[in-house]
PDB file of C-alpha atoms in Angstrom:
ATOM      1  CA  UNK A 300       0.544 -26.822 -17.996  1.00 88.00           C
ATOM      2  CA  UNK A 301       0.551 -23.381 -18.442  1.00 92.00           C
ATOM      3  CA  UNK A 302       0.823 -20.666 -15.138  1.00 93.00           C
ATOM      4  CA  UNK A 303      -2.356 -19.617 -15.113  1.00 93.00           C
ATOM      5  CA  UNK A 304      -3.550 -22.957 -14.927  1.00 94.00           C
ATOM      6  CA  UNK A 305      -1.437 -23.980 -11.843  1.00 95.00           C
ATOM      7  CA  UNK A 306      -2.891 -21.418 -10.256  1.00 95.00           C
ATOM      8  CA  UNK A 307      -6.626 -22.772 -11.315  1.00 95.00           C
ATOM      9  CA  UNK A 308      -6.087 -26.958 -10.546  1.00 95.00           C
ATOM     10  CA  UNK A 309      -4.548 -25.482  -6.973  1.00 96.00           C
ATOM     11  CA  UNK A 310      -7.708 -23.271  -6.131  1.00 95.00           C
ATOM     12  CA  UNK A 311     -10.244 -25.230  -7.713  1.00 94.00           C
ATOM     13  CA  UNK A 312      -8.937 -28.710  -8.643  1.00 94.00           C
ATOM     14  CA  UNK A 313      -8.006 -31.561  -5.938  1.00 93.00           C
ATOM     15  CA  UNK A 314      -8.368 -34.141  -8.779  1.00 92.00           C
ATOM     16  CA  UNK A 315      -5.393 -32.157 -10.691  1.00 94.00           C
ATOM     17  CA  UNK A 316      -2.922 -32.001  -8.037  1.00 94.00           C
ATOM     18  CA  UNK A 317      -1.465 -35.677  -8.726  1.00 92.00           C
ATOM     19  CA  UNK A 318      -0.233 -33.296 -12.338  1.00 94.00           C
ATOM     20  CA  UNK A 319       1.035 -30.256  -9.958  1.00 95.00           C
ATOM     21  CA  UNK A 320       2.838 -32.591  -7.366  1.00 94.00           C
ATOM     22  CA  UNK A 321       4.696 -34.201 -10.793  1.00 93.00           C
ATOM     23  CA  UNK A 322       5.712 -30.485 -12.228  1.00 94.00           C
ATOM     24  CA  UNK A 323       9.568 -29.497 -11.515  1.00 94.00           C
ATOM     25  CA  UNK A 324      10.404 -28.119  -8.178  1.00 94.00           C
ATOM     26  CA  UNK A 325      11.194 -24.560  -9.857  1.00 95.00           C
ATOM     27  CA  UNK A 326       7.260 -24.516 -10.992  1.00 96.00           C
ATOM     28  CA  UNK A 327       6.681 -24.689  -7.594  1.00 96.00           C
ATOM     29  CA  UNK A 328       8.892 -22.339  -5.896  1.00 96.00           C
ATOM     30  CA  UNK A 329       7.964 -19.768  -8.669  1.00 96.00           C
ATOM     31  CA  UNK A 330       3.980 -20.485  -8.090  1.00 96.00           C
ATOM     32  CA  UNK A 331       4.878 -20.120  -4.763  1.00 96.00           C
ATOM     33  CA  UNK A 332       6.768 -16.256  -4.530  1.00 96.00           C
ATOM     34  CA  UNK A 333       4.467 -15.240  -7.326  1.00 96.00           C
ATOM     35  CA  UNK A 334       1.129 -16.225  -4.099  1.00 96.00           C
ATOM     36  CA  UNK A 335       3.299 -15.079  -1.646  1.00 96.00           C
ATOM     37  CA  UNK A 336       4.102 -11.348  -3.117  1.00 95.00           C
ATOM     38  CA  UNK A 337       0.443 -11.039  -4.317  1.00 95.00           C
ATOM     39  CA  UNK A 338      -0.911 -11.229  -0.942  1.00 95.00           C
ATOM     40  CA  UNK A 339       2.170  -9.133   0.068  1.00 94.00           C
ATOM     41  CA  UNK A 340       0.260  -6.310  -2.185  1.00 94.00           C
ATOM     42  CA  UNK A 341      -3.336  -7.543  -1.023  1.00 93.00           C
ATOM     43  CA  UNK A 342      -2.793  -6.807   2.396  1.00 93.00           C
ATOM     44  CA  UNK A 343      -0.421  -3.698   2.077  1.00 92.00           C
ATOM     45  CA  UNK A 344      -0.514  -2.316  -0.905  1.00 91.00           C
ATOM     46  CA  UNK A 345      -3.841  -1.570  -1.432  1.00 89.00           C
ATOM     47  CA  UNK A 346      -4.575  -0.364   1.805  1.00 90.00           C
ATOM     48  CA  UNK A 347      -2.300   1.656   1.568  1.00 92.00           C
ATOM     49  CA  UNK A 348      -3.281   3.092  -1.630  1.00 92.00           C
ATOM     50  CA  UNK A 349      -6.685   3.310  -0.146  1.00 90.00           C
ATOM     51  CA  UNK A 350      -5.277   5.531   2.665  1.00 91.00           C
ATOM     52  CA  UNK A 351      -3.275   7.461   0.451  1.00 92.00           C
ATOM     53  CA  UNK A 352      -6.011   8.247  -1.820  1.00 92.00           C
ATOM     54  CA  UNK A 353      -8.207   9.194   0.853  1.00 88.00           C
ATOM     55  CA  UNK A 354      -6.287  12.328   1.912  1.00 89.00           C
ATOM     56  CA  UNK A 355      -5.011  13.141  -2.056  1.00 90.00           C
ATOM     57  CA  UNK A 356      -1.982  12.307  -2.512  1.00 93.00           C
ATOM     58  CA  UNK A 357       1.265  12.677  -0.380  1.00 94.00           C
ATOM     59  CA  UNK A 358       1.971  15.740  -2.191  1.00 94.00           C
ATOM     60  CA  UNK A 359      -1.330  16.963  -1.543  1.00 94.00           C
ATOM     61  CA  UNK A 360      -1.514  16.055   2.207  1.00 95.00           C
ATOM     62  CA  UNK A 361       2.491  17.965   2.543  1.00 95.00           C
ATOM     63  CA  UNK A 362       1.838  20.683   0.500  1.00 93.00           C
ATOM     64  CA  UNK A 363      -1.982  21.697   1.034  1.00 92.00           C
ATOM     65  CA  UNK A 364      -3.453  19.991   3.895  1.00 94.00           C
ATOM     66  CA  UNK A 365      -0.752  20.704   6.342  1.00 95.00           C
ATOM     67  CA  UNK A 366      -0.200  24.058   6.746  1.00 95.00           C
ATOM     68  CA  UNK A 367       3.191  25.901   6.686  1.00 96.00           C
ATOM     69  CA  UNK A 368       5.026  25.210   9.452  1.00 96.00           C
ATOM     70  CA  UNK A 369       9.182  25.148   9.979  1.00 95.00           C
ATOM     71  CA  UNK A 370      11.731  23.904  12.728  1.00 95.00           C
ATOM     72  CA  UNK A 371      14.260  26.303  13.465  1.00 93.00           C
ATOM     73  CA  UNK A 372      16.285  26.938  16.560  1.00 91.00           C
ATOM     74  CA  UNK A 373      14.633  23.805  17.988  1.00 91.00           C
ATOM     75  CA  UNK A 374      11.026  25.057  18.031  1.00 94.00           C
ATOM     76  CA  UNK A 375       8.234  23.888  15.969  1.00 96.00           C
ATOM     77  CA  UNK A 376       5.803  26.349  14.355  1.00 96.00           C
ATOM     78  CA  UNK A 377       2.963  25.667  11.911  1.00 96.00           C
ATOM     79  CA  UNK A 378       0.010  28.083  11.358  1.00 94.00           C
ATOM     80  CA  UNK A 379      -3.277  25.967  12.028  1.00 94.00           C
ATOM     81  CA  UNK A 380      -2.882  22.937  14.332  1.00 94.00           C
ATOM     82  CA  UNK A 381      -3.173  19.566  11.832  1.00 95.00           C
ATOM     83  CA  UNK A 382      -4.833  16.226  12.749  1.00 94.00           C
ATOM     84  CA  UNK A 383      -4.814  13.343  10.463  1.00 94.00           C
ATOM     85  CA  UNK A 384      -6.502   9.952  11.609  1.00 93.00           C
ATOM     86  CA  UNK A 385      -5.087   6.992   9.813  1.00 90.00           C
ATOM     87  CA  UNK A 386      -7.190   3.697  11.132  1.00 87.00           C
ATOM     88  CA  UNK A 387      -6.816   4.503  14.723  1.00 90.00           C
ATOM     89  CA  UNK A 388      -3.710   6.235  14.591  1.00 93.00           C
ATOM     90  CA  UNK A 389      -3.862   9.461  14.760  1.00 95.00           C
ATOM     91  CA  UNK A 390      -0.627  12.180  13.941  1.00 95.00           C
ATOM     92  CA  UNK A 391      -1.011  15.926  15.516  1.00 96.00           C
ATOM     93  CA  UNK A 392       0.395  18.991  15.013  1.00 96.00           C
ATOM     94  CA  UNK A 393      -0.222  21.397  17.286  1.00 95.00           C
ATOM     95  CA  UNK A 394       2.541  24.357  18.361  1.00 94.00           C
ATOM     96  CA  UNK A 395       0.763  26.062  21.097  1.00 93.00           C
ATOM     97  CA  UNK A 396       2.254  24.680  23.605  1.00 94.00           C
ATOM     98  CA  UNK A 397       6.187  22.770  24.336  1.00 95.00           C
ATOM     99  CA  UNK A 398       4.127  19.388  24.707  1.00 94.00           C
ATOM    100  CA  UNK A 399       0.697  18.873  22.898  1.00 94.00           C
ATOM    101  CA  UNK A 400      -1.668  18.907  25.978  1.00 91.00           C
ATOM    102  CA  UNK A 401      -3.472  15.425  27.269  1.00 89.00           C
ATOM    103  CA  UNK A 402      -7.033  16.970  27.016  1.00 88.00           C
ATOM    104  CA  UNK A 403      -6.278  17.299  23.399  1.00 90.00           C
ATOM    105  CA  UNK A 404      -5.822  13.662  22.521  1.00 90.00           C
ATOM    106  CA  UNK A 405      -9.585  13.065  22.921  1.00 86.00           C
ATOM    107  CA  UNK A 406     -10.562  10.302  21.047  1.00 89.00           C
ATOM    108  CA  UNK A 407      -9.559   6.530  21.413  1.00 92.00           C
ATOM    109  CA  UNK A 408      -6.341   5.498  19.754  1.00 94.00           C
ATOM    110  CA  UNK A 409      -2.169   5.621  19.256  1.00 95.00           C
ATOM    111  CA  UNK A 410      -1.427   9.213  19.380  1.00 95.00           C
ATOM    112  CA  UNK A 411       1.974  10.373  16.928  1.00 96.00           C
ATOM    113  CA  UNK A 412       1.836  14.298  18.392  1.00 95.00           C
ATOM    114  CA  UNK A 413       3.931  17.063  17.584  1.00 96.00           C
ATOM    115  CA  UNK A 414       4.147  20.078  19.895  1.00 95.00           C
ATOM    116  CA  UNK A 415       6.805  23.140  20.044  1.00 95.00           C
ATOM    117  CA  UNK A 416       9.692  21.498  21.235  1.00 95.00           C
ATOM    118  CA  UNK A 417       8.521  17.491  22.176  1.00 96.00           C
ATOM    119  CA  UNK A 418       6.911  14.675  19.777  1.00 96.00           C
ATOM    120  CA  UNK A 419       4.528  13.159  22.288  1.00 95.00           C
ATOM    121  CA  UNK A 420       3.913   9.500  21.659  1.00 95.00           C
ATOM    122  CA  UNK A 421       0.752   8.094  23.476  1.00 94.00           C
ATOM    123  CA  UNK A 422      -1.802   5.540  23.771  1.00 94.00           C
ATOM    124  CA  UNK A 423      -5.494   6.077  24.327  1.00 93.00           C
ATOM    125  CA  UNK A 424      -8.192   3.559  25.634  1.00 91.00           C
ATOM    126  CA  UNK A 425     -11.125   4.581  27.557  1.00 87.00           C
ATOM    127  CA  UNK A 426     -10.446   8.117  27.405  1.00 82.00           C
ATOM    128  CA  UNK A 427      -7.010   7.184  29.824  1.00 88.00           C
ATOM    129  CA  UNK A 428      -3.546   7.677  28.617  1.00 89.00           C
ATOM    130  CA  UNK A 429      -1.312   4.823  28.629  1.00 86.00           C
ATOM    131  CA  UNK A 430       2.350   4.178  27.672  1.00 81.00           C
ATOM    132  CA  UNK A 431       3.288   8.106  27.263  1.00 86.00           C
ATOM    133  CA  UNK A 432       6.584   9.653  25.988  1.00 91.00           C
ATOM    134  CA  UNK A 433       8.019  12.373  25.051  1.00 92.00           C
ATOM    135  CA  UNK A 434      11.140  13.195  23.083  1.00 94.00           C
ATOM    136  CA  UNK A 435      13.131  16.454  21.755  1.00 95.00           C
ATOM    137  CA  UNK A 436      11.859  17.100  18.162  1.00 94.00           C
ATOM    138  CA  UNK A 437      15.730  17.781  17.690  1.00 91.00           C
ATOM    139  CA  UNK A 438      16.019  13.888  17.772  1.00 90.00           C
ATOM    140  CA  UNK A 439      14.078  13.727  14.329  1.00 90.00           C
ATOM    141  CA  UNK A 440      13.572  17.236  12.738  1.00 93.00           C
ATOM    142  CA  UNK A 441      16.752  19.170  11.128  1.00 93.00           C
ATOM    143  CA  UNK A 442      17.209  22.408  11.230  1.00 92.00           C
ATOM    144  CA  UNK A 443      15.073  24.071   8.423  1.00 93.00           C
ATOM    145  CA  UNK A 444      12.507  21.263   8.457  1.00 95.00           C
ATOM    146  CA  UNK A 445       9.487  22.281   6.523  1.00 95.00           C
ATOM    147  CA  UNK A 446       6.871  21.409   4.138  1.00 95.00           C
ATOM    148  CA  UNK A 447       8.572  21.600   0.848  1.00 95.00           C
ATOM    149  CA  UNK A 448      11.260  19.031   2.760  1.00 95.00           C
ATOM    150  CA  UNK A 449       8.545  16.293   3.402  1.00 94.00           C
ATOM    151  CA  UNK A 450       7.697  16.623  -0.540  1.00 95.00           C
ATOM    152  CA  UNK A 451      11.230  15.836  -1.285  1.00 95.00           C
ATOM    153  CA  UNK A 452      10.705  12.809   0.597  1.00 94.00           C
ATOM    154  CA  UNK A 453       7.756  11.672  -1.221  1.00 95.00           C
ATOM    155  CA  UNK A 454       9.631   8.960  -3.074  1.00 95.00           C
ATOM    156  CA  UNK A 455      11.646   7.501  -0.293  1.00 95.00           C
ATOM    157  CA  UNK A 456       7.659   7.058   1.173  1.00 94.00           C
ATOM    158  CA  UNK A 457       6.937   4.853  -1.683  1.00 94.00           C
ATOM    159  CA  UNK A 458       9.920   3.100  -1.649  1.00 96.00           C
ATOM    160  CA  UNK A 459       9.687   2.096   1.884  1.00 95.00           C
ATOM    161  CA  UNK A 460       5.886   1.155   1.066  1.00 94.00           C
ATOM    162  CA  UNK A 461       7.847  -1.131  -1.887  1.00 95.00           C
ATOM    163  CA  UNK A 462       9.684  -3.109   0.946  1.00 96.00           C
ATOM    164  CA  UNK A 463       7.036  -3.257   2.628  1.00 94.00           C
ATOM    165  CA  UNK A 464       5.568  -5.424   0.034  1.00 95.00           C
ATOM    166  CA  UNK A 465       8.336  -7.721  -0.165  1.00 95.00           C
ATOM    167  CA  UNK A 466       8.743  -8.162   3.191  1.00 96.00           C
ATOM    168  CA  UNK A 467       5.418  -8.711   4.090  1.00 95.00           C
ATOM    169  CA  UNK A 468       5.133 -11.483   1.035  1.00 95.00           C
ATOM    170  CA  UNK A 469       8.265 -13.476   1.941  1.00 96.00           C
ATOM    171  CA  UNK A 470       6.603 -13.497   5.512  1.00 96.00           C
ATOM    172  CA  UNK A 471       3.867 -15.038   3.624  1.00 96.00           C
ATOM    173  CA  UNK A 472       5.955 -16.954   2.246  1.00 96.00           C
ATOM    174  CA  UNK A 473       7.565 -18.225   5.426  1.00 96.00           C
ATOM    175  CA  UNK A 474       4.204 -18.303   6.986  1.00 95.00           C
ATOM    176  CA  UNK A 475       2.644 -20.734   4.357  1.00 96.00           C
ATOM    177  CA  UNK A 476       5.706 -22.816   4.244  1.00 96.00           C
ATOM    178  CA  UNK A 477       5.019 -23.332   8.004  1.00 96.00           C
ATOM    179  CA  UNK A 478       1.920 -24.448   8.260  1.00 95.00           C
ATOM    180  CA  UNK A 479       2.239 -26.663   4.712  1.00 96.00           C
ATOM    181  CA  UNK A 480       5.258 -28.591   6.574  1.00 95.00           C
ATOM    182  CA  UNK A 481       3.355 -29.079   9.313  1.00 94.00           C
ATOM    183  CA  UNK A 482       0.312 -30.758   7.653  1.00 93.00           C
ATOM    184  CA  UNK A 483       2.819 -32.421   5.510  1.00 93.00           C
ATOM    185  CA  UNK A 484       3.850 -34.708   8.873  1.00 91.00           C
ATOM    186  CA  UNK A 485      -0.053 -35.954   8.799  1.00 90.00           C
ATOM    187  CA  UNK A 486      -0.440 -36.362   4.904  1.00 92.00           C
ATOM    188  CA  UNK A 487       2.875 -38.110   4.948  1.00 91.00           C
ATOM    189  CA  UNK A 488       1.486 -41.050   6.705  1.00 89.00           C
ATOM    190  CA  UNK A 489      -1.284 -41.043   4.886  1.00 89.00           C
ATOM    191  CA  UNK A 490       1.313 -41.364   1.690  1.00 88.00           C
ATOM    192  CA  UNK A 491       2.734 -44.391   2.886  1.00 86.00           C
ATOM    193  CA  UNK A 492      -0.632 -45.866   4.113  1.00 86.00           C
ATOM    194  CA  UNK A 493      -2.158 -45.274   0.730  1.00 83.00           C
ATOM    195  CA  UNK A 494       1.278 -46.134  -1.070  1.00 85.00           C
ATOM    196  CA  UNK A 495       0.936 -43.181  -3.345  1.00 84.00           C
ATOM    197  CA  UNK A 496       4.654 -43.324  -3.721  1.00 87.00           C
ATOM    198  CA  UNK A 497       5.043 -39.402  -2.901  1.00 90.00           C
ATOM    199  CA  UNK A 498       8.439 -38.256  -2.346  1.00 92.00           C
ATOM    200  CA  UNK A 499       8.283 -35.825   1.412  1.00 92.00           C
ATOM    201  CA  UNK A 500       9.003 -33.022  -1.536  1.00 94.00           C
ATOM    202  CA  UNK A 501       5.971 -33.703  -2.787  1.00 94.00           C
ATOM    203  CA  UNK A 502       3.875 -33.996   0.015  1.00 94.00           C
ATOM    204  CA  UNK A 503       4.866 -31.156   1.309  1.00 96.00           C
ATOM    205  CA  UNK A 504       3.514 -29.190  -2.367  1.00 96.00           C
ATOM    206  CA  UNK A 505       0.531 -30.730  -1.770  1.00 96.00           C
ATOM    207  CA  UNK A 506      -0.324 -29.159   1.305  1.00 96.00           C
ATOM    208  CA  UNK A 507       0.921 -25.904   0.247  1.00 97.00           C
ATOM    209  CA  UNK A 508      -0.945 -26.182  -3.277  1.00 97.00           C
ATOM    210  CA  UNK A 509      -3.930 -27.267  -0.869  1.00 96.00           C
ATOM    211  CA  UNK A 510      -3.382 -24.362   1.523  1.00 96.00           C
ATOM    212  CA  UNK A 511      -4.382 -21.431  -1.396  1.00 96.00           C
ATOM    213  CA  UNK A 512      -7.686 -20.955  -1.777  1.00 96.00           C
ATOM    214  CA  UNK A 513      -7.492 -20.531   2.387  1.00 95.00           C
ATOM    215  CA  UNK A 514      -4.988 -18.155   1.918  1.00 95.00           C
ATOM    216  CA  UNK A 515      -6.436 -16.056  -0.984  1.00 95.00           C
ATOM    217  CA  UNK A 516     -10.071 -15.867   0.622  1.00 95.00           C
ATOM    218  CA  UNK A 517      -8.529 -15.064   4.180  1.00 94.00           C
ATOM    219  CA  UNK A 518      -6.231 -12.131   3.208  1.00 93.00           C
ATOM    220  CA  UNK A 519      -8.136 -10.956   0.680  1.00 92.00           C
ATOM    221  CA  UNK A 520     -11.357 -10.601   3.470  1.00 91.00           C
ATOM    222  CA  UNK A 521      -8.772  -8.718   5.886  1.00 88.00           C
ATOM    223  CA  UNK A 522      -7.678  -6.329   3.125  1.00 85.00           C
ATOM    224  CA  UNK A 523     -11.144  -5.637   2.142  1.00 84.00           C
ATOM    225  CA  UNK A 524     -12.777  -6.268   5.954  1.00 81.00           C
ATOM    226  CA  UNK A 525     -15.589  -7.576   4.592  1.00 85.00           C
ATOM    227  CA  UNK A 526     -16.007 -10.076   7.505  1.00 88.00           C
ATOM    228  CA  UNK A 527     -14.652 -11.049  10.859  1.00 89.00           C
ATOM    229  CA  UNK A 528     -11.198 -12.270  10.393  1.00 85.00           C
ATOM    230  CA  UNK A 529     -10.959 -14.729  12.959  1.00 89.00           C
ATOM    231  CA  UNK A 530     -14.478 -16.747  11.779  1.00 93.00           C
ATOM    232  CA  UNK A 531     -13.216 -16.652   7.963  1.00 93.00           C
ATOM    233  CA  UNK A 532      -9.859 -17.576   8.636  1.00 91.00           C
ATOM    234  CA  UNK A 533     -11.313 -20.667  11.088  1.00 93.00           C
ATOM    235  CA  UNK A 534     -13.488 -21.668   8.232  1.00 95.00           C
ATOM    236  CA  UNK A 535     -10.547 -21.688   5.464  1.00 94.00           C
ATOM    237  CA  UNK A 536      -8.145 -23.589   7.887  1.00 93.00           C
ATOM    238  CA  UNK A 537     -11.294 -26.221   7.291  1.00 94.00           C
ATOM    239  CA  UNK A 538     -11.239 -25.646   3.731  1.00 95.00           C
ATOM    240  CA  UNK A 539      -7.890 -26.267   2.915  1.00 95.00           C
ATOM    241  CA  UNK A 540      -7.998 -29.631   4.795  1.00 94.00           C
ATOM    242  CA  UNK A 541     -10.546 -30.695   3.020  1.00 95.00           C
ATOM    243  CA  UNK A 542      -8.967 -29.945  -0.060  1.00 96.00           C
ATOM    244  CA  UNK A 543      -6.185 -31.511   0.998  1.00 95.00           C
ATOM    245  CA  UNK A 544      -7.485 -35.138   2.085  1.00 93.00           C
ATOM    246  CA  UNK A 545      -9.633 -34.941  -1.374  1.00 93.00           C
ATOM    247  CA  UNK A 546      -6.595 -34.793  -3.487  1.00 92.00           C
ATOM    248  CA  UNK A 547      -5.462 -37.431  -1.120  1.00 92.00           C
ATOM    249  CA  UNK A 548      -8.039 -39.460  -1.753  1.00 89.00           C
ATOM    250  CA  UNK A 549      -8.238 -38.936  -5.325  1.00 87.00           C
ATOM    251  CA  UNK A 550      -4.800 -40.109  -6.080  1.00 86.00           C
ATOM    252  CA  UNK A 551      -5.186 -43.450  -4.220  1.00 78.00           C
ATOM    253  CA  UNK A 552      -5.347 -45.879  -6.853  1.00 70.00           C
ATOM    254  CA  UNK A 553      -8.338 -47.553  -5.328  1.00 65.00           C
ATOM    255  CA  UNK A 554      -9.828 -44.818  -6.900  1.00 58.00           C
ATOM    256  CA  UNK A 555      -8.275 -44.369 -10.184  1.00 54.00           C
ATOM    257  CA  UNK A 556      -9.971 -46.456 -13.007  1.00 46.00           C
TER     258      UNK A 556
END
């Protein structure tokens, strides 16, 4: 059975899973990571590609869109205030004053706010300010902080966004493993009931084989927000048991001719 096609029978094929359940354990663990990291880049990568397109590039947002501005002798200056909304949070600029004024964080959200001296972190609901702090920019900037400094960063961006990935995908992993052992208490009663002669190893690959299509169509609806997480994700927790109790059934020898 080639890769691709463990990937197929577990999406599409409860009548195939007696052939997955029989595969070595490393087929398993491998189909398993490979899920796990590709909803890892589902559900951060690409938004955040999406994002990063949308203002043109890092090097376009530090270079262009922000305009000069340098730290030294622990003020903040920058020559037009900046304001950059990124899905509800929303990152400021502004050097007018020490602290960047309330009645300029207008808009509903989590406020990241730079003023002269202060970065202002703040929450916004109803037009009221909740959880609001304020902290000496000389706790984050160096001395000489400017532009051309967040450029030289760029790469250290993208390799935080690259653990990011893997650490969201092994909590998929975990995640996934979770829930499949916890189904895998029912089905294993089932297993004895039926006398399918499962080992618990294999009942618990079951569930998690039975457990993908739920997990594909659910993270890949959050990514894209196509429709309310909460209903889809309700409807593929249905999905998967059904899935699961068909393969069930299918490898009961009652119904095998």
């Amino acid at each position: 059975m080639t890769f691709s096609e463990q990937i197929y029978y577990a999406l599409f094929k409860p009548s195939k899973y007696k052939e997955l359940v029989n595969l070595k354990t490393s087929r398993f663990v491998i189909f398993a990571i490979a899920i796990s990291l590709v909803l890892g880049i589902v559900t951060t990568a690409v938004p955040a590609a999406a994002i990063i397109s949308g203002f043109g590039g890092f090097e376009t947002l530090f270079g262009k869109r922000i305009a000069p501005m340098k730290y030294e002798d622990g003020e903040l200056s920058i020559e037009k205030p900046f304001e950059l909304n990124i899905k509800g949070t929303y990152f400021v600029i502004d050097t007018e004053e020490d602290v960047v004024a309330d009645d300029k964080l207008d808009s509903d959200g989590y406020y990241v706010a730079f003023g002269k001296k202060n970065l202002k972190l703040a929450l916004v609901y109803d037009h009221k300010i909740y959880q609001e702090q304020a902290f000496p920019l000389g706790y984050y900037l160096p001395e000489g902080f400017n532009n051309q400094m967040l450029i030289q960063i760029i790469p250290v961006i993208y390799v935080g966004l690259f653990f990011g990935v893997l650490i969201k995908g092994i909590s998929f992993f975990v995640k996934y493993g979770f829930y499949a052992l916890i189904l895998s208490l029912l089905i294993n009663s089932i297993n004895k009931q039926f006398n399918l002669k499962l080992t618990s190893g294999q009942v618990f690959q079951l569930c998690f084989y039975g457990e993908t299509l739920g997990m594909v169509v659910s993270n890949f609806n959050m990514a894209m927000n196509f429709l309310p997480y909460d209903i889809v994700n309700i409807i593929m927790i249905f999905v998967s048991i059904n899935i699961i109790m068909s393969a069930v059934v299918l490898m009961n020898p009652k119904h095998q001719v």
